Short mmCIF file of C-alpha atoms and ligand atoms in Angstrom, two decimals:
data_model
loop_
_atom_site.label_atom_id
_atom_site.label_comp_id
_atom_site.label_asym_id
_atom_site.label_seq_id
_atom_site.Cartn_x
_atom_site.Cartn_y
_atom_site.Cartn_z
CA MET N 1 0.00 -0.01 0.00
CA SER N 2 1.30 3.43 -0.88
CA LEU N 3 0.88 6.33 1.55
CA ASP N 4 0.11 8.46 -1.53
CA MET N 5 -3.52 7.41 -1.06
CA PHE N 6 -3.69 9.79 1.93
CA SER N 7 -2.32 12.73 -0.10
CA LEU N 8 -4.54 15.61 -1.22
CA LYS N 9 -2.06 16.81 -3.80
CA GLY N 10 -3.81 18.30 -6.86
CA LYS N 11 -7.12 18.64 -4.97
CA THR N 12 -9.07 21.78 -4.20
CA ALA N 13 -10.86 21.90 -0.87
CA LEU N 14 -13.49 24.37 0.27
CA VAL N 15 -13.89 24.75 4.06
CA THR N 16 -16.63 26.87 5.62
CA GLY N 17 -15.91 28.73 8.86
CA ALA N 18 -12.23 28.96 7.94
CA ASN N 19 -11.11 31.93 10.02
CA THR N 20 -10.77 30.21 13.38
CA GLY N 21 -11.19 27.03 15.45
CA LEU N 22 -11.74 23.64 13.86
CA GLY N 23 -12.22 25.12 10.36
CA GLN N 24 -8.83 26.81 10.54
CA GLY N 25 -7.27 23.56 11.75
CA ILE N 26 -8.80 21.65 8.83
CA CYS N 27 -7.63 24.28 6.31
CA VAL N 28 -4.04 24.03 7.59
CA ALA N 29 -4.13 20.22 7.58
CA TYR N 30 -5.50 20.09 4.03
CA ALA N 31 -2.83 22.49 2.79
CA GLN N 32 -0.17 20.41 4.56
CA ALA N 33 -1.59 17.34 2.82
CA GLY N 34 -1.11 19.12 -0.55
CA ALA N 35 -4.55 20.61 -1.34
CA ASP N 36 -5.24 24.16 -2.49
CA VAL N 37 -7.68 25.52 0.10
CA ILE N 38 -10.57 27.95 -0.24
CA GLY N 39 -11.81 29.28 3.08
CA VAL N 40 -15.32 30.67 3.40
CA ALA N 41 -16.01 32.95 6.36
CA ARG N 42 -17.85 36.06 7.41
CA ARG N 43 -14.65 37.67 8.60
CA SER N 44 -11.08 37.89 7.36
CA CYS N 45 -9.19 34.61 7.29
CA GLN N 46 -5.81 36.35 7.48
CA GLU N 47 -4.60 34.21 10.37
CA THR N 48 -5.42 31.03 8.45
CA ALA N 49 -3.79 32.45 5.28
CA ASP N 50 -0.62 33.31 7.27
CA LYS N 51 -0.37 29.81 8.75
CA ILE N 52 -0.71 28.21 5.28
CA GLU N 53 1.47 30.66 3.40
CA ALA N 54 4.20 30.11 6.02
CA PHE N 55 4.87 26.72 4.37
CA SER N 56 4.07 27.98 0.84
CA GLY N 57 0.62 26.41 0.73
CA LYS N 58 -2.16 27.96 -1.36
CA PHE N 59 -5.11 29.59 0.36
CA THR N 60 -7.93 31.68 -1.13
CA GLU N 61 -10.35 33.60 1.06
CA LEU N 62 -14.03 33.87 0.15
CA ILE N 63 -16.05 36.22 2.34
CA ALA N 64 -19.72 35.21 2.67
CA ASP N 65 -22.40 35.20 5.34
CA LEU N 66 -23.79 31.70 5.50
CA SER N 67 -26.96 32.82 7.25
CA ASP N 68 -28.10 34.08 3.83
CA VAL N 69 -28.90 31.34 1.29
CA SER N 70 -28.62 33.81 -1.59
CA VAL N 71 -24.77 33.62 -1.29
CA ILE N 72 -24.70 30.01 -2.55
CA PRO N 73 -24.39 30.67 -6.34
CA HIS N 74 -21.69 33.28 -5.58
CA ILE N 75 -19.71 30.79 -3.46
CA VAL N 76 -19.91 28.05 -6.13
CA GLU N 77 -18.96 30.44 -8.94
CA GLU N 78 -16.05 32.06 -7.09
CA ALA N 79 -14.76 28.73 -5.75
CA ASN N 80 -14.79 27.15 -9.21
CA LYS N 81 -12.78 30.06 -10.56
CA VAL N 82 -9.80 29.14 -8.31
CA ASN N 83 -8.84 25.85 -10.01
CA GLY N 84 -11.85 25.14 -12.23
CA ARG N 85 -13.38 22.70 -9.76
CA VAL N 86 -13.81 22.03 -6.03
CA ASP N 87 -13.06 18.41 -5.09
CA ILE N 88 -13.69 18.50 -1.34
CA LEU N 89 -16.38 20.35 0.59
CA VAL N 90 -16.17 20.66 4.38
CA ASN N 91 -19.36 21.97 5.99
CA ASN N 92 -17.77 23.21 9.21
CA ALA N 93 -19.33 26.60 9.94
CA GLY N 94 -21.73 26.41 12.83
CA ILE N 95 -23.17 28.34 15.72
CA ILE N 96 -24.51 27.49 19.15
CA LYS N 97 -26.96 29.38 21.38
CA ARG N 98 -27.24 28.34 25.04
CA CYS N 99 -30.62 28.93 26.63
CA ASP N 100 -33.22 27.04 28.66
CA ALA N 101 -35.51 25.24 26.20
CA ALA N 102 -38.52 27.12 27.61
CA ASP N 103 -36.98 30.43 26.66
CA VAL N 104 -35.62 29.77 23.16
CA THR N 105 -36.85 32.43 20.72
CA MET N 106 -37.95 31.59 17.18
CA GLU N 107 -35.20 33.91 15.90
CA ASP N 108 -32.46 31.98 17.76
CA TRP N 109 -33.97 28.66 16.73
CA ASP N 110 -33.99 29.67 13.03
CA SER N 111 -30.52 31.13 13.08
CA VAL N 112 -29.02 27.92 14.45
CA ILE N 113 -31.01 25.62 12.13
CA ASN N 114 -30.33 27.79 9.08
CA ILE N 115 -26.53 27.73 9.42
CA ASN N 116 -25.94 24.32 11.02
CA GLU N 117 -28.54 22.34 9.06
CA LYS N 118 -30.16 24.08 6.08
CA MET N 119 -26.91 25.54 4.73
CA VAL N 120 -25.14 22.19 5.10
CA PHE N 121 -27.74 20.63 2.84
CA LEU N 122 -27.87 23.49 0.32
CA LEU N 123 -24.09 23.79 -0.09
CA SER N 124 -23.78 20.00 -0.43
CA GLN N 125 -26.52 20.07 -3.04
CA ALA N 126 -24.95 22.95 -4.95
CA PHE N 127 -21.49 21.28 -5.23
CA ALA N 128 -22.89 17.78 -5.80
CA LYS N 129 -24.88 19.05 -8.79
CA GLY N 130 -21.60 19.94 -10.48
CA TRP N 131 -20.02 16.62 -9.48
CA LEU N 132 -22.98 14.64 -10.77
CA ALA N 133 -22.76 16.52 -14.06
CA ASP N 134 -19.02 16.09 -14.65
CA GLU N 135 -19.00 12.55 -13.20
CA LYS N 136 -15.65 13.09 -11.48
CA GLY N 137 -16.92 12.55 -7.97
CA GLY N 138 -16.22 14.51 -4.82
CA LYS N 139 -15.94 14.43 -1.06
CA ILE N 140 -18.24 16.02 1.50
CA ILE N 141 -17.26 16.11 5.14
CA ASN N 142 -19.86 17.49 7.51
CA ILE N 143 -18.98 18.57 11.03
CA ALA N 144 -21.39 16.91 13.43
CA SER N 145 -21.12 16.83 17.22
CA MET N 146 -21.51 14.69 20.34
CA LEU N 147 -25.01 16.15 20.19
CA SER N 148 -25.64 14.16 17.06
CA TYR N 149 -25.78 11.26 19.53
CA GLN N 150 -26.85 12.88 22.78
CA GLY N 151 -29.34 15.46 23.96
CA GLY N 152 -27.04 18.02 25.54
CA ILE N 153 -28.17 20.63 28.09
CA ARG N 154 -29.68 24.05 27.21
CA VAL N 155 -28.87 23.77 23.49
CA PRO N 156 -32.03 22.28 21.91
CA ALA N 157 -31.66 23.91 18.47
CA TYR N 158 -27.98 22.92 18.29
CA THR N 159 -28.83 19.33 19.21
CA ALA N 160 -31.63 19.23 16.65
CA SER N 161 -29.34 20.62 13.95
CA LYS N 162 -26.40 18.34 14.69
CA SER N 163 -28.65 15.28 14.86
CA ALA N 164 -29.93 16.32 11.44
CA VAL N 165 -26.37 16.60 10.17
CA MET N 166 -25.72 12.94 11.03
CA GLY N 167 -28.97 11.88 9.38
CA LEU N 168 -28.31 14.02 6.31
CA THR N 169 -24.84 12.53 5.99
CA LYS N 170 -26.42 9.08 5.64
CA ALA N 171 -29.25 10.28 3.38
CA LEU N 172 -26.91 12.01 0.90
CA ALA N 173 -24.44 9.09 0.94
CA ASN N 174 -27.26 6.73 -0.02
CA GLU N 175 -28.04 8.76 -3.12
CA TRP N 176 -24.55 9.82 -4.17
CA ALA N 177 -22.20 6.95 -3.25
CA CYS N 178 -22.81 5.30 -6.60
CA HIS N 179 -21.68 8.53 -8.31
CA GLY N 180 -18.24 8.52 -6.66
CA ILE N 181 -19.27 11.09 -4.05
CA ASN N 182 -18.30 10.26 -0.49
CA VAL N 183 -20.44 11.93 2.18
CA ASN N 184 -19.19 11.43 5.70
CA ALA N 185 -19.02 13.39 8.94
CA ILE N 186 -16.78 14.01 11.90
CA ALA N 187 -18.28 14.34 15.34
CA PRO N 188 -15.79 16.32 17.45
CA GLY N 189 -15.89 15.85 21.16
CA TYR N 190 -15.37 18.78 23.49
CA MET N 191 -12.78 20.98 21.77
CA ALA N 192 -11.17 24.17 23.04
CA THR N 193 -12.46 26.75 20.53
CA ASN N 194 -14.74 29.83 20.59
CA ASN N 195 -17.71 27.46 20.38
CA THR N 196 -17.02 26.14 23.89
CA GLU N 197 -15.57 29.31 25.46
CA ASN N 198 -18.62 29.93 27.69
CA LEU N 199 -18.73 26.25 28.70
CA ARG N 200 -15.07 26.30 29.67
CA LYS N 201 -15.60 29.53 31.65
CA ASP N 202 -18.38 27.85 33.69
CA GLY N 203 -16.23 26.20 36.40
CA GLN N 204 -18.79 23.54 37.36
CA ARG N 205 -19.78 22.45 33.82
CA SER N 206 -16.16 22.56 32.70
CA GLU N 207 -15.15 20.24 35.58
CA GLU N 208 -18.09 17.87 34.87
CA ILE N 209 -17.14 17.63 31.21
CA LEU N 210 -13.43 17.22 31.76
CA SER N 211 -13.88 14.50 34.36
CA ARG N 212 -15.98 12.51 31.82
CA ILE N 213 -13.44 12.64 28.96
CA PRO N 214 -11.34 9.47 29.14
CA ALA N 215 -8.42 11.26 27.42
CA GLY N 216 -8.48 13.69 30.35
CA ARG N 217 -8.28 16.89 28.30
CA TRP N 218 -10.24 19.07 25.89
CA GLY N 219 -9.56 18.41 22.22
CA THR N 220 -7.78 20.83 19.85
CA PRO N 221 -8.21 21.67 16.16
CA GLU N 222 -5.09 19.53 15.50
CA ASP N 223 -6.90 16.51 16.95
CA ILE N 224 -9.35 16.34 14.07
CA ALA N 225 -6.78 17.11 11.35
CA GLY N 226 -5.87 13.48 10.61
CA THR N 227 -9.49 12.29 10.37
CA ALA N 228 -10.41 15.26 8.16
CA VAL N 229 -7.53 14.50 5.76
CA PHE N 230 -8.29 10.77 5.76
CA LEU N 231 -11.98 11.23 4.90
CA ALA N 232 -11.04 13.66 2.09
CA SER N 233 -8.45 11.27 0.61
CA GLU N 234 -8.64 8.25 -1.68
CA ALA N 235 -7.88 6.09 1.36
CA ALA N 236 -11.51 6.60 2.40
CA ALA N 237 -12.98 5.82 -1.05
CA TYR N 238 -15.27 3.03 0.22
CA ILE N 239 -16.48 4.90 3.36
CA HIS N 240 -19.96 6.31 2.89
CA GLY N 241 -22.45 7.88 5.25
CA PHE N 242 -20.40 7.37 8.41
CA THR N 243 -19.85 9.77 11.28
CA VAL N 244 -16.44 9.38 12.90
CA ALA N 245 -16.27 10.54 16.53
CA VAL N 246 -13.03 12.30 17.48
CA ASP N 247 -13.85 12.73 21.09
CA GLY N 248 -11.11 11.59 23.46
CA GLY N 249 -13.30 8.60 24.27
CA TRP N 250 -16.40 10.61 25.38
CA LEU N 251 -18.89 8.26 23.62
CA ALA N 252 -17.16 5.20 24.99
CA ARG N 253 -18.20 6.11 28.56
P1 LIG H 1 -15.92 28.54 16.27
O1 LIG H 1 -17.03 29.34 16.88
O2 LIG H 1 -14.53 28.83 16.66
O3 LIG H 1 -16.05 28.54 14.72
C1 LIG H 1 -17.26 28.59 14.02
C2 LIG H 1 -17.01 29.00 12.58
O4 LIG H 1 -18.26 29.16 11.92
C3 LIG H 1 -16.30 30.35 12.51
O5 LIG H 1 -15.32 30.28 11.50
C4 LIG H 1 -17.40 31.30 12.14
O6 LIG H 1 -16.95 32.42 11.43
C5 LIG H 1 -18.22 30.39 11.25
N1 LIG H 1 -19.57 30.95 11.07
C6 LIG H 1 -20.53 31.05 12.01
N2 LIG H 1 -21.60 31.69 11.49
C7 LIG H 1 -21.30 32.00 10.21
C8 LIG H 1 -21.97 32.66 9.15
N3 LIG H 1 -23.19 33.19 9.33
N4 LIG H 1 -21.36 32.81 7.97
C9 LIG H 1 -20.09 32.30 7.78
N5 LIG H 1 -19.43 31.65 8.74
C10 LIG H 1 -20.01 31.51 9.92
O7 LIG H 1 -16.24 27.07 16.72
P2 LIG H 1 -15.63 25.67 16.28
O8 LIG H 1 -15.58 24.84 17.53
O9 LIG H 1 -14.39 25.79 15.47
O10 LIG H 1 -16.82 25.11 15.41
C11 LIG H 1 -16.64 24.52 14.11
C12 LIG H 1 -17.71 23.46 13.92
O11 LIG H 1 -17.47 22.39 14.81
C13 LIG H 1 -19.14 23.96 14.21
O12 LIG H 1 -20.02 23.36 13.28
C14 LIG H 1 -19.38 23.40 15.58
O13 LIG H 1 -20.73 23.20 15.85
C15 LIG H 1 -18.65 22.09 15.50
N6 LIG H 1 -18.32 21.48 16.78
C16 LIG H 1 -17.52 22.10 17.68
C17 LIG H 1 -17.25 21.47 18.90
C18 LIG H 1 -16.35 22.06 19.94
O14 LIG H 1 -16.27 21.50 21.04
N7 LIG H 1 -15.69 23.16 19.69
C19 LIG H 1 -17.77 20.21 19.16
C20 LIG H 1 -18.59 19.61 18.22
C21 LIG H 1 -18.86 20.26 17.05
#
């Protein structure tokens, strides 16, 4: 077996939520694995660009607000201009709103569902249409969560959206696997990013979570890099519809 099957050389990857956190980690890992990377974000991705350009990798920034579905044709058009085609789509951008279920507003519910669930489907659909037409296949990696498996506390919209992401990953794989499109997901455990900042600041919750993680520490963006590269590579050609937990053993408890 050649390790070349794990290489992303010659591939173009689009990662949403590329300016920080797990998305930034995936962008850097993909560039290190040889891909040209397009990062979609609301804000400047300069930090991500600097990290990638430091080892002469190629990074292109695409500013777009993913709460607005009208940006989709623009994203596809601009992304395809970079190298003619996107080969790998990572639906990473996501938001979380913590609130007692009884007090969740419709506005907050919709904002979480729109970015974490609806946009994941619509972007997957938009890129898959091109891949179905040119018959060259593609890879979709969705970022799920422990709350694709569990209920969580005070995050009902987030749990609903991430449970949907795991279901959608299977549904799309069932339709597209025979067209050379791999749809899979990664379910990160508790990772030290902006997403969990409030949780980590809450002494009691932070201690409860940490004491339940068999690895004994919060995860980092680097911890999901290997799985993200693997699922985007030819080494994962026969993996379809699966959600890989990268969770320090959380689900094993
Ligand atoms: P983060 O808050 O650091 O990053 C979220 C990213 O999404 C940012 O790049 C942000 O700019 C982007 N984003 C949010 N709203 C957007 C919008 N309207 N338009 C464009 N981009 C937008 O958090 P993170 O931990 O890096 O989260 C990345 C993904 O991982 C999310 O889907 C999150 O739900 C998921 N996740 C995180 C954890 C964790 O413990 N950190 C665990 C499980 C899943």
